[in-house]
C-alpha positions as protocol buffer text, in pm:
chain_id: "A"
residue {
  index: 1
  type: UNK
  ca { x: 1142 y: -3180 z: 763 }
}
residue {
  index: 2
  type: UNK
  ca { x: 1198 y: -2984 z: 1083 }
}
residue {
  index: 3
  type: UNK
  ca { x: 866 y: -2918 z: 1292 }
}
residue {
  index: 4
  type: UNK
  ca { x: 802 y: -2561 z: 1430 }
}
residue {
  index: 5
  type: UNK
  ca { x: 561 y: -2458 z: 1705 }
}
residue {
  index: 6
  type: UNK
  ca { x: 296 y: -2220 z: 1574 }
}
residue {
  index: 7
  type: UNK
  ca { x: 149 y: -1967 z: 1825 }
}
residue {
  index: 8
  type: UNK
  ca { x: -211 y: -1993 z: 1901 }
}
residue {
  index: 9
  type: UNK
  ca { x: -343 y: -1632 z: 1962 }
}
residue {
  index: 10
  type: UNK
  ca { x: -631 y: -1413 z: 2060 }
}
residue {
  index: 11
  type: UNK
  ca { x: -700 y: -1064 z: 1968 }
}
residue {
  index: 12
  type: UNK
  ca { x: -871 y: -800 z: 2171 }
}
residue {
  index: 13
  type: UNK
  ca { x: -953 y: -444 z: 2169 }
}
residue {
  index: 14
  type: UNK
  ca { x: -899 y: -227 z: 2484 }
}
residue {
  index: 15
  type: UNK
  ca { x: -1131 y: 51 z: 2554 }
}
residue {
  index: 16
  type: UNK
  ca { x: -917 y: 377 z: 2638 }
}
residue {
  index: 17
  type: UNK
  ca { x: -1205 y: 603 z: 2692 }
}
residue {
  index: 18
  type: UNK
  ca { x: -1558 y: 689 z: 2569 }
}
residue {
  index: 19
  type: UNK
  ca { x: -1698 y: 969 z: 2344 }
}
residue {
  index: 20
  type: UNK
  ca { x: -2048 y: 1093 z: 2379 }
}
residue {
  index: 21
  type: UNK
  ca { x: -2273 y: 1033 z: 2053 }
}
residue {
  index: 22
  type: UNK
  ca { x: -2638 y: 1109 z: 1974 }
}
residue {
  index: 23
  type: UNK
  ca { x: -2853 y: 861 z: 1780 }
}
residue {
  index: 24
  type: UNK
  ca { x: -2813 y: 1015 z: 1431 }
}
residue {
  index: 25
  type: UNK
  ca { x: -2647 y: 807 z: 1186 }
}
residue {
  index: 26
  type: UNK
  ca { x: -2322 y: 935 z: 1019 }
}
residue {
  index: 27
  type: UNK
  ca { x: -2495 y: 914 z: 658 }
}
residue {
  index: 28
  type: UNK
  ca { x: -2300 y: 1218 z: 514 }
}
residue {
  index: 29
  type: UNK
  ca { x: -1933 y: 1318 z: 504 }
}
residue {
  index: 30
  type: UNK
  ca { x: -2040 y: 1644 z: 673 }
}
residue {
  index: 31
  type: UNK
  ca { x: -2204 y: 1472 z: 960 }
}
residue {
  index: 32
  type: UNK
  ca { x: -1909 y: 1253 z: 1002 }
}
residue {
  index: 33
  type: UNK
  ca { x: -1662 y: 1553 z: 992 }
}
residue {
  index: 34
  type: UNK
  ca { x: -1890 y: 1736 z: 1271 }
}
residue {
  index: 35
  type: UNK
  ca { x: -1867 y: 1427 z: 1480 }
}
residue {
  index: 36
  type: UNK
  ca { x: -1506 y: 1383 z: 1435 }
}
residue {
  index: 37
  type: UNK
  ca { x: -1431 y: 1762 z: 1511 }
}
residue {
  index: 38
  type: UNK
  ca { x: -1615 y: 1727 z: 1854 }
}
residue {
  index: 39
  type: UNK
  ca { x: -1384 y: 1423 z: 1933 }
}
residue {
  index: 40
  type: UNK
  ca { x: -1041 y: 1570 z: 1827 }
}
residue {
  index: 41
  type: UNK
  ca { x: -1112 y: 1955 z: 1891 }
}
residue {
  index: 42
  type: UNK
  ca { x: -856 y: 2185 z: 1795 }
}
residue {
  index: 43
  type: UNK
  ca { x: -544 y: 1974 z: 1736 }
}
residue {
  index: 44
  type: UNK
  ca { x: -167 y: 2134 z: 1664 }
}
residue {
  index: 45
  type: UNK
  ca { x: -52 y: 1851 z: 1459 }
}
residue {
  index: 46
  type: UNK
  ca { x: -189 y: 1621 z: 1195 }
}
residue {
  index: 47
  type: UNK
  ca { x: -399 y: 1306 z: 1310 }
}
residue {
  index: 48
  type: UNK
  ca { x: -498 y: 1020 z: 1117 }
}
residue {
  index: 49
  type: UNK
  ca { x: -809 y: 860 z: 1270 }
}
residue {
  index: 50
  type: UNK
  ca { x: -1060 y: 562 z: 1188 }
}
residue {
  index: 51
  type: UNK
  ca { x: -1427 y: 586 z: 1301 }
}
residue {
  index: 52
  type: UNK
  ca { x: -1575 y: 237 z: 1265 }
}
residue {
  index: 53
  type: UNK
  ca { x: -1972 y: 232 z: 1184 }
}
residue {
  index: 54
  type: UNK
  ca { x: -2212 y: -46 z: 1187 }
}
residue {
  index: 55
  type: UNK
  ca { x: -2456 y: -124 z: 917 }
}
residue {
  index: 56
  type: UNK
  ca { x: -2686 y: 151 z: 1010 }
}
residue {
  index: 57
  type: UNK
  ca { x: -2391 y: 405 z: 995 }
}
residue {
  index: 58
  type: UNK
  ca { x: -2375 y: 446 z: 1380 }
}
residue {
  index: 59
  type: UNK
  ca { x: -2005 y: 473 z: 1523 }
}
residue {
  index: 60
  type: UNK
  ca { x: -1909 y: 155 z: 1701 }
}
residue {
  index: 61
  type: UNK
  ca { x: -1535 y: 270 z: 1781 }
}
residue {
  index: 62
  type: UNK
  ca { x: -1287 y: 524 z: 1723 }
}
residue {
  index: 63
  type: UNK
  ca { x: -909 y: 464 z: 1667 }
}
residue {
  index: 64
  type: UNK
  ca { x: -631 y: 715 z: 1640 }
}
residue {
  index: 65
  type: UNK
  ca { x: -393 y: 555 z: 1395 }
}
residue {
  index: 66
  type: UNK
  ca { x: -114 y: 816 z: 1357 }
}
residue {
  index: 67
  type: UNK
  ca { x: -24 y: 1131 z: 1524 }
}
residue {
  index: 68
  type: UNK
  ca { x: 230 y: 1322 z: 1327 }
}
residue {
  index: 69
  type: UNK
  ca { x: 400 y: 1686 z: 1308 }
}
residue {
  index: 70
  type: UNK
  ca { x: 256 y: 1997 z: 1194 }
}
residue {
  index: 71
  type: UNK
  ca { x: 298 y: 1880 z: 837 }
}
residue {
  index: 72
  type: UNK
  ca { x: 311 y: 1497 z: 824 }
}
residue {
  index: 73
  type: UNK
  ca { x: 175 y: 1190 z: 964 }
}
residue {
  index: 74
  type: UNK
  ca { x: 318 y: 839 z: 919 }
}
residue {
  index: 75
  type: UNK
  ca { x: 102 y: 518 z: 924 }
}
residue {
  index: 76
  type: UNK
  ca { x: 66 y: 183 z: 780 }
}
residue {
  index: 77
  type: UNK
  ca { x: -232 y: 28 z: 584 }
}
residue {
  index: 78
  type: UNK
  ca { x: -289 y: -266 z: 826 }
}
residue {
  index: 79
  type: UNK
  ca { x: -327 y: -10 z: 1121 }
}
residue {
  index: 80
  type: UNK
  ca { x: -601 y: 164 z: 924 }
}
residue {
  index: 81
  type: UNK
  ca { x: -824 y: -176 z: 906 }
}
residue {
  index: 82
  type: UNK
  ca { x: -709 y: -335 z: 1230 }
}
residue {
  index: 83
  type: UNK
  ca { x: -986 y: -153 z: 1454 }
}
residue {
  index: 84
  type: UNK
  ca { x: -1254 y: -214 z: 1167 }
}
residue {
  index: 85
  type: UNK
  ca { x: -1172 y: -591 z: 1155 }
}
residue {
  index: 86
  type: UNK
  ca { x: -1177 y: -641 z: 1534 }
}
residue {
  index: 87
  type: UNK
  ca { x: -1493 y: -445 z: 1584 }
}
residue {
  index: 88
  type: UNK
  ca { x: -1668 y: -637 z: 1298 }
}
residue {
  index: 89
  type: UNK
  ca { x: -1746 y: -291 z: 1136 }
}
residue {
  index: 90
  type: UNK
  ca { x: -1978 y: -268 z: 831 }
}
residue {
  index: 91
  type: UNK
  ca { x: -1781 y: 45 z: 714 }
}
residue {
  index: 92
  type: UNK
  ca { x: -1529 y: 298 z: 829 }
}
residue {
  index: 93
  type: UNK
  ca { x: -1459 y: 685 z: 788 }
}
residue {
  index: 94
  type: UNK
  ca { x: -1107 y: 773 z: 778 }
}
residue {
  index: 95
  type: UNK
  ca { x: -1007 y: 1140 z: 883 }
}
residue {
  index: 96
  type: UNK
  ca { x: -692 y: 1315 z: 824 }
}
residue {
  index: 97
  type: UNK
  ca { x: -647 y: 1651 z: 1006 }
}
residue {
  index: 98
  type: UNK
  ca { x: -451 y: 1979 z: 864 }
}
residue {
  index: 99
  type: UNK
  ca { x: -378 y: 2190 z: 1154 }
}
residue {
  index: 100
  type: UNK
  ca { x: -287 y: 2483 z: 900 }
}
residue {
  index: 101
  type: UNK
  ca { x: -644 y: 2447 z: 756 }
}
residue {
  index: 102
  type: UNK
  ca { x: -513 y: 2411 z: 423 }
}
residue {
  index: 103
  type: UNK
  ca { x: -583 y: 2077 z: 265 }
}
residue {
  index: 104
  type: UNK
  ca { x: -327 y: 2098 z: -10 }
}
């Protein structure tokens, strides 16, 4: 049987920037949406964003998973969970924008 070399790797997250956050937990969809609106602002295309939280529902990191066009955004399922796993998140919020304001 032929032997092959298997790479030994390590993974790390790289901080791009920081977002100001208060101390209130994101314990409702409404609070989470307000927090994410402050981060994204008014966007002109669709975004898929993950906000990882600890056991007390306080944000630990945000990752923009995908930036699309005015009416679509492609992504893969592993991309959604990658930051959550690397940050040891207890839970996550998944956000998807609709620039038109129409969720249908």
